Amino acid sequence: EVGQTEKARELWQEVARKYQENLTYYSSLDLDRQFNRGNEIVTDIERYRSLVDLLIMNDSEEVAREEADKFNQYLMLFRHFYGSSEEPEELPQSDLDLLPQEIRDSL
C-alpha cells in the first residue's frame, strides 16, 4: 500500500517459507502423528492460505498464480484432512480460479 512492492514480497516470502517448512515437516510424519497434530497442521494451512489471498488481492496475476500453485502443492500433501485420500480428477489451476472473473480481470 505504501509503494514498497519488493520489500512486501520479501516479507511475504519470509513468512510463507516458515509455513512451507512447517508443512514439509508435518508431511514427513506418519499419518497417526499427523492426525495427532491435525489442529496445528490445519492452522498452518489456513494461515498460509490467508497469505496467498493477500497476494492475490495485492500483486500481479503472474506472481499470485505462481504462489497459489505452490500453495496447492502443499495442500495436496494433506488431502487426507480434507476428505478423500484419493486425488480428485481435476484440481483448480490455483486459488485465482476460485475468484469471480471480475476480480481476476482486475489483477
CSV table of N, CA and C in Angstrom, one decimal:
chain,number,residue,atom,x,y,z
A,1,GLU,N,0.8,-1.2,0.0
A,1,GLU,CA,0.0,0.0,0.0
A,1,GLU,C,0.9,1.3,0.0
A,2,VAL,N,2.1,1.2,0.5
A,2,VAL,CA,2.9,2.4,0.5
A,2,VAL,C,4.0,2.4,-0.6
A,3,GLY,N,3.8,1.5,-1.6
A,3,GLY,CA,4.6,1.5,-2.8
A,3,GLY,C,5.9,0.8,-2.6
A,4,GLN,N,6.1,0.0,-1.6
A,4,GLN,CA,7.3,-0.8,-1.4
A,4,GLN,C,7.1,-2.2,-1.8
A,5,THR,N,6.8,-2.5,-3.1
A,5,THR,CA,6.4,-3.8,-3.6
A,5,THR,C,7.5,-4.8,-3.3
A,6,GLU,N,8.7,-4.5,-3.6
A,6,GLU,CA,9.8,-5.5,-3.4
A,6,GLU,C,10.0,-5.9,-1.9
A,7,LYS,N,9.9,-4.9,-1.0
A,7,LYS,CA,10.0,-5.2,0.4
A,7,LYS,C,8.8,-6.0,0.9
A,8,ALA,N,7.6,-5.7,0.4
A,8,ALA,CA,6.5,-6.5,0.7
A,8,ALA,C,6.6,-8.0,0.2
A,9,ARG,N,7.1,-8.1,-1.0
A,9,ARG,CA,7.3,-9.5,-1.5
A,9,ARG,C,8.3,-10.3,-0.7
A,10,GLU,N,9.4,-9.6,-0.3
A,10,GLU,CA,10.4,-10.3,0.6
A,10,GLU,C,9.8,-10.7,1.9
A,11,LEU,N,9.1,-9.8,2.5
A,11,LEU,CA,8.4,-10.2,3.8
A,11,LEU,C,7.4,-11.3,3.6
A,12,TRP,N,6.7,-11.2,2.5
A,12,TRP,CA,5.7,-12.3,2.2
A,12,TRP,C,6.4,-13.6,2.1
A,13,GLN,N,7.5,-13.6,1.3
A,13,GLN,CA,8.3,-14.9,1.1
A,13,GLN,C,8.8,-15.4,2.4
A,14,GLU,N,9.3,-14.6,3.2
A,14,GLU,CA,9.9,-15.0,4.5
A,14,GLU,C,8.8,-15.7,5.4
A,15,VAL,N,7.6,-15.1,5.5
A,15,VAL,CA,6.5,-15.7,6.2
A,15,VAL,C,6.0,-17.0,5.6
A,16,ALA,N,5.9,-17.0,4.2
A,16,ALA,CA,5.4,-18.2,3.5
A,16,ALA,C,6.4,-19.3,3.7
A,17,ARG,N,7.7,-19.0,3.6
A,17,ARG,CA,8.7,-20.0,3.8
A,17,ARG,C,8.6,-20.8,5.1
A,18,LYS,N,8.2,-20.0,6.2
A,18,LYS,CA,8.0,-20.7,7.5
A,18,LYS,C,6.9,-21.7,7.4
A,19,TYR,N,5.8,-21.3,6.8
A,19,TYR,CA,4.6,-22.2,6.7
A,19,TYR,C,5.0,-23.4,5.8
A,20,GLN,N,5.8,-23.2,4.7
A,20,GLN,CA,6.2,-24.2,3.9
A,20,GLN,C,7.1,-25.2,4.6
A,21,GLU,N,8.0,-24.7,5.4
A,21,GLU,CA,8.9,-25.5,6.2
A,21,GLU,C,8.1,-26.4,7.2
A,22,ASN,N,7.1,-25.7,7.9
A,22,ASN,CA,6.3,-26.5,8.8
A,22,ASN,C,5.5,-27.6,8.1
A,23,LEU,N,4.9,-27.3,7.0
A,23,LEU,CA,4.1,-28.3,6.3
A,23,LEU,C,5.0,-29.4,5.7
A,24,THR,N,6.2,-29.1,5.3
A,24,THR,CA,7.1,-30.1,4.8
A,24,THR,C,7.4,-31.0,6.0
A,25,TYR,N,7.7,-30.5,7.1
A,25,TYR,CA,8.0,-31.3,8.3
A,25,TYR,C,6.8,-32.2,8.7
A,26,TYR,N,5.6,-31.6,8.8
A,26,TYR,CA,4.4,-32.3,9.1
A,26,TYR,C,4.1,-33.5,8.1
A,27,SER,N,4.4,-33.2,6.8
A,27,SER,CA,4.1,-34.2,5.8
A,27,SER,C,5.1,-35.4,5.9
A,28,SER,N,6.2,-35.2,6.6
A,28,SER,CA,7.2,-36.3,6.8
A,28,SER,C,6.8,-37.3,8.0
A,29,LEU,N,5.8,-36.8,8.8
A,29,LEU,CA,5.3,-37.7,9.9
A,29,LEU,C,4.4,-38.8,9.4
A,30,ASP,N,4.3,-39.9,10.1
A,30,ASP,CA,3.4,-40.9,9.7
A,30,ASP,C,1.9,-40.4,10.0
A,31,LEU,N,1.0,-41.0,9.4
A,31,LEU,CA,-0.4,-40.5,9.4
A,31,LEU,C,-0.9,-40.4,10.9
A,32,ASP,N,-0.6,-41.3,11.8
A,32,ASP,CA,-1.1,-41.2,13.1
A,32,ASP,C,-0.5,-39.9,13.8
A,33,ARG,N,0.7,-39.6,13.6
A,33,ARG,CA,1.3,-38.4,14.2
A,33,ARG,C,0.7,-37.1,13.5
A,34,GLN,N,0.4,-37.2,12.2
A,34,GLN,CA,-0.2,-36.1,11.5
A,34,GLN,C,-1.6,-35.8,12.1
A,35,PHE,N,-2.4,-36.9,12.3
A,35,PHE,CA,-3.7,-36.7,12.9
A,35,PHE,C,-3.6,-36.2,14.3
A,36,ASN,N,-2.6,-36.6,15.1
A,36,ASN,CA,-2.4,-36.1,16.4
A,36,ASN,C,-2.1,-34.6,16.4
A,37,ARG,N,-1.5,-34.1,15.4
A,37,ARG,CA,-1.1,-32.7,15.2
A,37,ARG,C,-2.0,-32.0,14.2
A,38,GLY,N,-3.1,-32.6,14.0
A,38,GLY,CA,-4.1,-32.1,13.0
A,38,GLY,C,-4.4,-30.6,13.1
A,39,ASN,N,-4.7,-30.2,14.4
A,39,ASN,CA,-5.0,-28.8,14.6
A,39,ASN,C,-3.9,-27.8,14.2
A,40,GLU,N,-2.7,-28.2,14.5
A,40,GLU,CA,-1.5,-27.4,14.1
A,40,GLU,C,-1.4,-27.3,12.6
A,41,ILE,N,-1.5,-28.5,12.0
A,41,ILE,CA,-1.4,-28.6,10.5
A,41,ILE,C,-2.4,-27.7,9.8
A,42,VAL,N,-3.7,-27.9,10.2
A,42,VAL,CA,-4.8,-27.2,9.6
A,42,VAL,C,-4.6,-25.7,9.8
A,43,THR,N,-4.2,-25.3,11.0
A,43,THR,CA,-4.0,-23.9,11.3
A,43,THR,C,-2.9,-23.3,10.4
A,44,ASP,N,-1.8,-24.0,10.2
A,44,ASP,CA,-0.7,-23.5,9.3
A,44,ASP,C,-1.2,-23.5,7.9
A,45,ILE,N,-2.0,-24.4,7.4
A,45,ILE,CA,-2.6,-24.4,6.1
A,45,ILE,C,-3.4,-23.2,5.9
A,46,GLU,N,-4.3,-22.9,6.9
A,46,GLU,CA,-5.2,-21.8,6.7
A,46,GLU,C,-4.5,-20.5,6.8
A,47,ARG,N,-3.5,-20.4,7.6
A,47,ARG,CA,-2.7,-19.1,7.7
A,47,ARG,C,-1.9,-18.9,6.4
A,48,TYR,N,-1.4,-20.0,5.8
A,48,TYR,CA,-0.7,-19.9,4.6
A,48,TYR,C,-1.7,-19.5,3.5
A,49,ARG,N,-2.9,-20.1,3.5
A,49,ARG,CA,-3.9,-19.7,2.5
A,49,ARG,C,-4.2,-18.2,2.6
A,50,SER,N,-4.3,-17.7,3.8
A,50,SER,CA,-4.6,-16.2,4.0
A,50,SER,C,-3.5,-15.4,3.4
A,51,LEU,N,-2.2,-15.8,3.5
A,51,LEU,CA,-1.1,-15.1,2.9
A,51,LEU,C,-1.3,-15.1,1.4
A,52,VAL,N,-1.7,-16.3,0.8
A,52,VAL,CA,-1.9,-16.3,-0.6
A,52,VAL,C,-3.0,-15.4,-1.0
A,53,ASP,N,-4.1,-15.4,-0.2
A,53,ASP,CA,-5.2,-14.5,-0.5
A,53,ASP,C,-4.7,-13.0,-0.6
A,54,LEU,N,-3.9,-12.6,0.3
A,54,LEU,CA,-3.3,-11.3,0.3
A,54,LEU,C,-2.6,-11.0,-1.0
A,55,LEU,N,-1.8,-12.0,-1.4
A,55,LEU,CA,-1.0,-11.8,-2.6
A,55,LEU,C,-2.0,-11.7,-3.8
A,56,ILE,N,-3.0,-12.5,-3.8
A,56,ILE,CA,-4.0,-12.5,-5.0
A,56,ILE,C,-4.6,-11.1,-5.1
A,57,MET,N,-4.9,-10.5,-3.9
A,57,MET,CA,-5.6,-9.2,-4.0
A,57,MET,C,-4.6,-8.0,-4.2
A,58,ASN,N,-3.3,-8.3,-4.0
A,58,ASN,CA,-2.4,-7.1,-4.0
A,58,ASN,C,-1.2,-7.2,-4.9
A,59,ASP,N,-1.1,-8.3,-5.7
A,59,ASP,CA,0.1,-8.4,-6.5
A,59,ASP,C,-0.3,-8.7,-7.9
A,60,SER,N,0.7,-8.9,-8.8
A,60,SER,CA,0.3,-9.2,-10.2
A,60,SER,C,-0.2,-10.6,-10.3
A,61,GLU,N,-1.0,-10.8,-11.4
A,61,GLU,CA,-1.6,-12.1,-11.6
A,61,GLU,C,-0.5,-13.2,-11.7
A,62,GLU,N,0.5,-12.9,-12.4
A,62,GLU,CA,1.6,-13.9,-12.6
A,62,GLU,C,2.2,-14.4,-11.3
A,63,VAL,N,2.6,-13.4,-10.4
A,63,VAL,CA,3.2,-13.7,-9.1
A,63,VAL,C,2.1,-14.5,-8.3
A,64,ALA,N,0.9,-14.0,-8.2
A,64,ALA,CA,-0.1,-14.6,-7.4
A,64,ALA,C,-0.4,-16.0,-7.9
A,65,ARG,N,-0.5,-16.2,-9.2
A,65,ARG,CA,-0.8,-17.6,-9.7
A,65,ARG,C,0.3,-18.5,-9.4
A,66,GLU,N,1.6,-18.1,-9.5
A,66,GLU,CA,2.7,-18.9,-9.2
A,66,GLU,C,2.7,-19.4,-7.7
A,67,GLU,N,2.5,-18.4,-6.8
A,67,GLU,CA,2.4,-18.7,-5.4
A,67,GLU,C,1.2,-19.5,-5.0
A,68,ALA,N,0.1,-19.3,-5.6
A,68,ALA,CA,-1.1,-20.1,-5.4
A,68,ALA,C,-0.9,-21.5,-5.8
A,69,ASP,N,-0.3,-21.7,-7.0
A,69,ASP,CA,0.0,-23.1,-7.4
A,69,ASP,C,0.9,-23.8,-6.4
A,70,LYS,N,1.9,-23.0,-5.9
A,70,LYS,CA,2.8,-23.6,-4.9
A,70,LYS,C,2.0,-24.0,-3.6
A,71,PHE,N,1.1,-23.1,-3.2
A,71,PHE,CA,0.3,-23.4,-2.0
A,71,PHE,C,-0.5,-24.7,-2.3
A,72,ASN,N,-1.1,-24.8,-3.5
A,72,ASN,CA,-1.9,-26.0,-3.8
A,72,ASN,C,-1.1,-27.3,-3.7
A,73,GLN,N,0.2,-27.2,-4.0
A,73,GLN,CA,1.1,-28.4,-3.9
A,73,GLN,C,1.2,-28.8,-2.4
A,74,TYR,N,1.4,-27.8,-1.6
A,74,TYR,CA,1.5,-28.1,-0.1
A,74,TYR,C,0.2,-28.6,0.4
A,75,LEU,N,-0.9,-28.0,-0.1
A,75,LEU,CA,-2.3,-28.5,0.4
A,75,LEU,C,-2.5,-30.0,0.0
A,76,MET,N,-2.0,-30.4,-1.2
A,76,MET,CA,-2.2,-31.8,-1.6
A,76,MET,C,-1.4,-32.8,-0.7
A,77,LEU,N,-0.4,-32.3,0.1
A,77,LEU,CA,0.3,-33.2,1.0
A,77,LEU,C,-0.7,-33.6,2.1
A,78,PHE,N,-1.8,-32.9,2.3
A,78,PHE,CA,-2.7,-33.2,3.5
A,78,PHE,C,-4.1,-33.4,3.0
A,79,ARG,N,-4.3,-33.9,1.8
A,79,ARG,CA,-5.6,-34.1,1.3
A,79,ARG,C,-6.4,-35.0,2.2
A,80,HIS,N,-5.8,-35.9,2.9
A,80,HIS,CA,-6.5,-36.8,3.9
A,80,HIS,C,-7.2,-36.0,5.0
A,81,PHE,N,-6.8,-34.7,5.2
A,81,PHE,CA,-7.5,-33.9,6.2
A,81,PHE,C,-8.8,-33.3,5.6
A,82,TYR,N,-8.8,-33.2,4.3
A,82,TYR,CA,-9.9,-32.5,3.6
A,82,TYR,C,-10.9,-33.4,2.9
A,83,GLY,N,-11.0,-34.6,3.3
A,83,GLY,CA,-12.0,-35.6,2.7
A,83,GLY,C,-11.3,-36.8,2.2
A,84,SER,N,-11.4,-37.0,0.9
A,84,SER,CA,-10.9,-38.2,0.2
A,84,SER,C,-9.4,-38.3,0.2
A,85,SER,N,-8.9,-39.5,0.4
A,85,SER,CA,-7.5,-39.7,0.3
A,85,SER,C,-7.1,-39.9,-1.2
A,86,GLU,N,-8.1,-40.0,-2.0
A,86,GLU,CA,-7.8,-40.2,-3.5
A,86,GLU,C,-7.7,-38.8,-4.1
A,87,GLU,N,-6.8,-38.7,-5.1
A,87,GLU,CA,-6.7,-37.4,-5.8
A,87,GLU,C,-7.9,-37.1,-6.6
A,88,PRO,N,-8.4,-35.9,-6.5
A,88,PRO,CA,-9.6,-35.5,-7.3
A,88,PRO,C,-9.2,-35.6,-8.8
A,89,GLU,N,-10.2,-35.8,-9.7
A,89,GLU,CA,-9.9,-35.9,-11.1
A,89,GLU,C,-9.3,-34.6,-11.6
A,90,GLU,N,-9.8,-33.5,-11.2
A,90,GLU,CA,-9.2,-32.2,-11.7
A,90,GLU,C,-9.2,-31.2,-10.5
A,91,LEU,N,-8.0,-30.6,-10.4
A,91,LEU,CA,-7.8,-29.5,-9.4
A,91,LEU,C,-7.9,-28.2,-10.1
A,92,PRO,N,-8.4,-27.1,-9.3
A,92,PRO,CA,-8.3,-25.8,-9.9
A,92,PRO,C,-6.8,-25.5,-10.2
A,93,GLN,N,-6.6,-24.7,-11.2
A,93,GLN,CA,-5.2,-24.3,-11.5
A,93,GLN,C,-4.6,-23.5,-10.3
A,94,SER,N,-5.4,-22.8,-9.6
A,94,SER,CA,-4.9,-22.1,-8.4
A,94,SER,C,-6.1,-21.5,-7.7
A,95,ASP,N,-5.8,-20.8,-6.6
A,95,ASP,CA,-6.9,-20.1,-5.9
A,95,ASP,C,-7.5,-19.0,-6.7
A,96,LEU,N,-6.7,-18.5,-7.7
A,96,LEU,CA,-7.2,-17.4,-8.5
A,96,LEU,C,-8.5,-17.9,-9.3
A,97,ASP,N,-8.5,-19.2,-9.6
A,97,ASP,CA,-9.6,-19.7,-10.4
A,97,ASP,C,-10.9,-19.7,-9.5
A,98,LEU,N,-10.8,-19.6,-8.2
A,98,LEU,CA,-11.9,-19.6,-7.4
A,98,LEU,C,-12.5,-18.2,-7.2
A,99,LEU,N,-11.8,-17.2,-7.7
A,99,LEU,CA,-12.3,-15.8,-7.6
A,99,LEU,C,-13.3,-15.5,-8.7
A,100,PRO,N,-14.2,-14.6,-8.5
A,100,PRO,CA,-15.1,-14.2,-9.6
A,100,PRO,C,-14.2,-13.6,-10.7
A,101,GLN,N,-14.7,-13.7,-11.9
A,101,GLN,CA,-14.0,-13.3,-13.1
A,101,GLN,C,-13.6,-11.8,-13.0
A,102,GLU,N,-14.5,-10.9,-12.5
A,102,GLU,CA,-14.3,-9.5,-12.5
A,102,GLU,C,-13.1,-9.2,-11.6
A,103,ILE,N,-12.9,-9.9,-10.5
A,103,ILE,CA,-11.7,-9.7,-9.6
A,103,ILE,C,-10.5,-10.2,-10.3
A,104,ARG,N,-10.5,-11.4,-11.0
A,104,ARG,CA,-9.4,-11.9,-11.7
A,104,ARG,C,-9.0,-10.9,-12.8
A,105,ASP,N,-9.9,-10.3,-13.5
A,105,ASP,CA,-9.6,-9.3,-14.6
A,105,ASP,C,-8.9,-8.1,-14.0
A,106,SER,N,-9.2,-7.7,-12.8
A,106,SER,CA,-8.6,-6.5,-12.2
A,106,SER,C,-7.2,-6.7,-11.7
A,107,LEU,N,-6.7,-8.0,-11.6
A,107,LEU,CA,-5.4,-8.3,-11.1
A,107,LEU,C,-4.3,-8.0,-12.1
